[in-house]
GROMACS .gro file of C-alpha atoms in nm:
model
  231
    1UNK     CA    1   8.196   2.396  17.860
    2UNK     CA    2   8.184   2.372  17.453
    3UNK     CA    3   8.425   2.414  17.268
    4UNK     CA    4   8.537   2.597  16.934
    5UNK     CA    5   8.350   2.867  17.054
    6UNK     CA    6   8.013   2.685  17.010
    7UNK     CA    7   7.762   2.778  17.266
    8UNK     CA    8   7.427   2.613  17.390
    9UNK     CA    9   7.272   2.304  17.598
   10UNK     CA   10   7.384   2.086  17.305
   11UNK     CA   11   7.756   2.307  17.192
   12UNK     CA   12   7.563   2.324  16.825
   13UNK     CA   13   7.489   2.680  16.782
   14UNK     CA   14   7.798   2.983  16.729
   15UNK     CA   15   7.763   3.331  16.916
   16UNK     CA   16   7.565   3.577  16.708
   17UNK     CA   17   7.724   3.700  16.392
   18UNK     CA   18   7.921   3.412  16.377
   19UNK     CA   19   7.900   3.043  16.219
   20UNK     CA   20   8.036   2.746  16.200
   21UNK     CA   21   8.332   2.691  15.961
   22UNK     CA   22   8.408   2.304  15.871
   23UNK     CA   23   8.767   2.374  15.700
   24UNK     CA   24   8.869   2.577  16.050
   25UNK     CA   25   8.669   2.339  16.280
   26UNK     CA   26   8.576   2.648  16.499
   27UNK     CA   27   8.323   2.943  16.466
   28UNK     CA   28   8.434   3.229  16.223
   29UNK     CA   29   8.324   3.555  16.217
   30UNK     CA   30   8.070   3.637  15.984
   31UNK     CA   31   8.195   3.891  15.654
   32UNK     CA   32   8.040   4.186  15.613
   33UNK     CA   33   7.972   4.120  15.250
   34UNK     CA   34   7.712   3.915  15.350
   35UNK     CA   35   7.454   4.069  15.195
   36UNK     CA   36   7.629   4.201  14.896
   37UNK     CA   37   7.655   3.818  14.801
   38UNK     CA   38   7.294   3.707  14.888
   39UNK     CA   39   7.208   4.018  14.680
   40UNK     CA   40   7.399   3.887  14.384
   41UNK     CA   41   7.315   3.541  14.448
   42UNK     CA   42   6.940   3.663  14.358
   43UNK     CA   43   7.020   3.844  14.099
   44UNK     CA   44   7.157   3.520  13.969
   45UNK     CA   45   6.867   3.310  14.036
   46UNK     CA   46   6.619   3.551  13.877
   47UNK     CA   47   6.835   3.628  13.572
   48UNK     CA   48   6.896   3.201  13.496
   49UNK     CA   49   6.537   3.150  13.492
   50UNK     CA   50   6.502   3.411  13.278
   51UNK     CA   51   6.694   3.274  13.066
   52UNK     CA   52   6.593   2.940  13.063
   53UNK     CA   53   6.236   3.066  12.938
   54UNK     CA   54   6.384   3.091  12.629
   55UNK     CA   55   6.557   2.783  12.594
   56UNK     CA   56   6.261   2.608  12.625
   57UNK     CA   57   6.146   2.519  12.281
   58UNK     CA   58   5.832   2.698  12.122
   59UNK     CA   59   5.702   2.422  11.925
   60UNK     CA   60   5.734   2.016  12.004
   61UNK     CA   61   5.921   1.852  11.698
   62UNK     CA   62   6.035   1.496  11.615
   63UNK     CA   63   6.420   1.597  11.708
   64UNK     CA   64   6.503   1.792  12.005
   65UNK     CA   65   6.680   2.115  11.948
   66UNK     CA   66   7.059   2.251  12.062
   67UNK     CA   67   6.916   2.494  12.329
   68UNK     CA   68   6.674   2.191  12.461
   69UNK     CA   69   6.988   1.952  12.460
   70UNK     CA   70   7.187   2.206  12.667
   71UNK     CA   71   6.873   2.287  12.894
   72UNK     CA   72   6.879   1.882  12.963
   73UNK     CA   73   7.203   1.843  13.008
   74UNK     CA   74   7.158   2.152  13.256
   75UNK     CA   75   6.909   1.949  13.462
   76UNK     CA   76   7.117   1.575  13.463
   77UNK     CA   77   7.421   1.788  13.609
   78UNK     CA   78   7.267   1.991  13.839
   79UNK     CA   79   7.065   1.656  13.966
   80UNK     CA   80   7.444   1.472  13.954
   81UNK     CA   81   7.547   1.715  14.181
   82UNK     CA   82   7.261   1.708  14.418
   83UNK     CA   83   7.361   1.361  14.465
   84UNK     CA   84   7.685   1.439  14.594
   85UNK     CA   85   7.570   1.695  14.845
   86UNK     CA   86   7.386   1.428  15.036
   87UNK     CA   87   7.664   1.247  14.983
   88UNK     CA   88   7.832   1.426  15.122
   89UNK     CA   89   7.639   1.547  15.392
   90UNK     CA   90   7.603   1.206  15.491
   91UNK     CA   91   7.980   1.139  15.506
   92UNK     CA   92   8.051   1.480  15.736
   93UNK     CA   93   7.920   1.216  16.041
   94UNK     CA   94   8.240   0.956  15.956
   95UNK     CA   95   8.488   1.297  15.950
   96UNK     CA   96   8.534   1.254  15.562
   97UNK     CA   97   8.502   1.540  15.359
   98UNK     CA   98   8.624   1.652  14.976
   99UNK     CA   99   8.632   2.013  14.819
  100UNK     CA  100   8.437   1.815  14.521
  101UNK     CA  101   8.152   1.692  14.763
  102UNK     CA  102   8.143   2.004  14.969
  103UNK     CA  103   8.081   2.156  14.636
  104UNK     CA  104   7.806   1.981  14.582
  105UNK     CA  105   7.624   2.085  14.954
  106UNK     CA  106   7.561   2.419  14.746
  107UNK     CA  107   7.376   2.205  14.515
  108UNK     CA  108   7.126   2.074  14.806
  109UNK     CA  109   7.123   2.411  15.010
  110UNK     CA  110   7.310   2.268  15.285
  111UNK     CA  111   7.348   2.598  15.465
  112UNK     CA  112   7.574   2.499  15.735
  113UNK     CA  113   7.883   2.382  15.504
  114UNK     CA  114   7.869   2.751  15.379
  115UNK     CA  115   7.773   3.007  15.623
  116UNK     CA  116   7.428   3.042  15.546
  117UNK     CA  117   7.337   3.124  15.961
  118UNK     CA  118   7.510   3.437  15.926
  119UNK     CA  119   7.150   3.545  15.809
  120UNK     CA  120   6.980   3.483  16.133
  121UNK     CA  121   6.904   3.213  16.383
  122UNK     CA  122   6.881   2.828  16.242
  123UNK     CA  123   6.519   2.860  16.235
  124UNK     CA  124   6.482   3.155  16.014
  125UNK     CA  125   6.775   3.028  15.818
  126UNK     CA  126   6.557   2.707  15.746
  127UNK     CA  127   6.247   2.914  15.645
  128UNK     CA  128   6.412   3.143  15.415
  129UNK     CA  129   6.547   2.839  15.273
  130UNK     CA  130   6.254   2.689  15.244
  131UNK     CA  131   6.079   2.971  15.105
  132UNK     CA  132   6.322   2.981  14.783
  133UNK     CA  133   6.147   2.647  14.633
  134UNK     CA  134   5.777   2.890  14.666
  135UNK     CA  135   5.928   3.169  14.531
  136UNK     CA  136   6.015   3.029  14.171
  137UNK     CA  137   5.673   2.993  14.044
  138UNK     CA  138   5.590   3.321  14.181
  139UNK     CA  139   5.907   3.451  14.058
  140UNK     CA  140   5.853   3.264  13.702
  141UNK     CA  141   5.466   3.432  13.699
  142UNK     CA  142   5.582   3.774  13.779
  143UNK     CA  143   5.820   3.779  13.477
  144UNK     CA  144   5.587   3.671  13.251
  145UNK     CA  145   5.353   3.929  13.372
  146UNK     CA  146   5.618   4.185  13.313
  147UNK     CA  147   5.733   4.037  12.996
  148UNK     CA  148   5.368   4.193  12.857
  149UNK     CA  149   5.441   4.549  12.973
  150UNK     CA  150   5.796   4.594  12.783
  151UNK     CA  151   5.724   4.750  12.507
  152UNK     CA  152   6.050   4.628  12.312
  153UNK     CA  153   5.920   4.257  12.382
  154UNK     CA  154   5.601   4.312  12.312
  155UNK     CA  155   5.749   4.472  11.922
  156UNK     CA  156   5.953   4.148  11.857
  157UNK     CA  157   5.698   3.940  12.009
  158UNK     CA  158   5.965   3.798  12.278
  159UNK     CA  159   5.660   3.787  12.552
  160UNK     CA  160   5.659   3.477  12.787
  161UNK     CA  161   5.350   3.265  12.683
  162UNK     CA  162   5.195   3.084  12.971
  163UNK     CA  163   5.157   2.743  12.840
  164UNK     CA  164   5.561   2.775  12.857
  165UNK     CA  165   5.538   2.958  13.208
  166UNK     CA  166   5.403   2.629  13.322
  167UNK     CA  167   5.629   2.355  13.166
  168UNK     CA  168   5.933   2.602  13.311
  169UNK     CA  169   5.779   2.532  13.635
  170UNK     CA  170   5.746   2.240  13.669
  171UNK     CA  171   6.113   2.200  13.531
  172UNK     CA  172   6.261   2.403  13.775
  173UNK     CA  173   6.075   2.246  14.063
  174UNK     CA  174   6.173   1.862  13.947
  175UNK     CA  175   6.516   1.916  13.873
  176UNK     CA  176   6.539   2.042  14.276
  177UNK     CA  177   6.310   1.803  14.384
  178UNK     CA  178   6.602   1.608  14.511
  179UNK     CA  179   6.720   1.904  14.720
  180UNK     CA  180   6.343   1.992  14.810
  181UNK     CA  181   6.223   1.660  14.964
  182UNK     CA  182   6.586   1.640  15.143
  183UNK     CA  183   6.513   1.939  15.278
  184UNK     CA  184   6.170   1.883  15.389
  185UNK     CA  185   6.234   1.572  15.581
  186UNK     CA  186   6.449   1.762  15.803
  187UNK     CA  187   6.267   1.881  16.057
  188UNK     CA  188   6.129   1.527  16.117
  189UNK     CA  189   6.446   1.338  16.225
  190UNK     CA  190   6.538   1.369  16.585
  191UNK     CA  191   6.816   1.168  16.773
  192UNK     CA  192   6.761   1.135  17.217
  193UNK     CA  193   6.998   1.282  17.415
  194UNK     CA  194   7.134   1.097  17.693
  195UNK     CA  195   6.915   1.298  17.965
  196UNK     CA  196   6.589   1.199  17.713
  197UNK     CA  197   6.556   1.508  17.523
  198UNK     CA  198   6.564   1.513  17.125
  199UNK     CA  199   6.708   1.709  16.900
  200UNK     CA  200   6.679   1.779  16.539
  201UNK     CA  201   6.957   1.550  16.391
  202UNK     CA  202   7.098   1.836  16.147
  203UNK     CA  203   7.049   2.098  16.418
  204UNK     CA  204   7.139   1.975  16.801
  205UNK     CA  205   7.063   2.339  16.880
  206UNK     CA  206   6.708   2.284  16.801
  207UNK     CA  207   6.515   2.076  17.046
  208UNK     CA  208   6.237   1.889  16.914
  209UNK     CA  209   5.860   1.963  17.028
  210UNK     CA  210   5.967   2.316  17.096
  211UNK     CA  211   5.847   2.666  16.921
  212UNK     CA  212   6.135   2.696  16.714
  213UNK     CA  213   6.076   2.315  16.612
  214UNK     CA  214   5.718   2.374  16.521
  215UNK     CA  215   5.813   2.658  16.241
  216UNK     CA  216   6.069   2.439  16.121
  217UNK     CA  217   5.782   2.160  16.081
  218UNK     CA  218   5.554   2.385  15.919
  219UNK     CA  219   5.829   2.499  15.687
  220UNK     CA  220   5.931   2.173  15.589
  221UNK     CA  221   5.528   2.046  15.577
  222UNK     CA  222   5.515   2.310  15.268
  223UNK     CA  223   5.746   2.191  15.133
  224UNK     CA  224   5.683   1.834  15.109
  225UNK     CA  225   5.292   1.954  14.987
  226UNK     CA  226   5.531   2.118  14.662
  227UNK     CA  227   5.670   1.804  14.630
  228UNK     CA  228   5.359   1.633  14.608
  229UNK     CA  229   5.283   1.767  14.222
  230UNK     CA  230   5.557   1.597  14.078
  231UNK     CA  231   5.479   1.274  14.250
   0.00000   0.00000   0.00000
């Protein structure tokens, strides 16, 4: 029988509605403000790379400029902390754990320190996940296409240029490249069970070679064909 209420051949999945809290050691009942937060959590996401648009500078000069210092500094810090969420992901195996590198699991979309299978089953989880890296340059396209149909932008010529569309991009996409290619490789590490089966090493739940597996490969393949651009 598993215990803290974990269910499964392997004991690595919680009931429905529930997930797997690391502080408690047990599975926790899933809030109902679920998707209030994932709401706001896009909001966030679309609204910051809105805003970085325009910290990008409009023309290259000899000295960089306050809002491209700040955008840099942006970048090293978010990359710092990507760091220590594999870190610290790493260290979860030798039962050591710190609020400052559980933190940083945020910063490498490390769904299981923080609840993220509330949103569905581990595969779906991973694919939603997954599909967040694809959605920025469509995200970052769509704005700029809607940046041309405000009239008030359009009047204090405040519309997104593409050349700059493009260099945002591929900004966005190589300061998460750490958390991308972590990500990606995923799906490809498997540890044998006693009996002979595999698993996937993040997910025991998930057995390797089966249906569930496959999406997660696929997933993960896309991801590491991203990654590719900035290689």
């Amino acid at each position: 029988a598993c215990g803290s209420g974990l269910k499964g051949a392997t004991c690595g999945a919680c009931p429905e509605k529930q997930f797997f809290a690391e502080d408690s050691g047990a599975c926790t009942p899933c809030a109902s403000e679920w998707i209030v937060v994932l709401l706001i959590g896009v909001a966030l996401l679309v609204s910051a790379l809105a805003g970085s648009y325009y910290m990008l500078p409009s023309k290259y000069s000899a000295t960089a400029s306050a809002s491209f210092m700040l955008s840099a500094m942006g970048g090293l810090t978010v990359a710092t902390f990507q760091i220590f969420g594999l870190v610290g992901a790493s260290l979860k195996d030798m039962t050591y754990s710190s609020a400052f590198l559980d933190f940083g699991a945020f910063f490498v979309l490390d769904g299981k320190a923080w609840g993220v299978s509330c949103l569905g089953t581990t595969t779906a989880t991973f694919a939603m996940t997954a599909v967040v890296f694809w959605m920025i340059p469509v995200c970052l396209v769509l704005l700029g296409c809607l940046s041309h149909l405000i009239p008030i932008l359009k009047r204090n010529k405040l519309t997104w240029e593409w050349r700059k569309v493009i260099s945002l991009i591929g900004n966005t996409l190589q300061t998460a490249f750490t958390t991308m290619t972590s990500l990606a490789l995923v799906p490809f590490m498997c540890f044998k069970h006693p009996l002979g089966k595999y698993s996937v090493l993040k997910y025991p739940d998930i057995f390797c070679g089966s249906s569930e597996h496959t999406l997660m490969h696929w997933a993960g393949a896309s991801l590491i064909l991203l990654a590719t651009a900035f290689v």
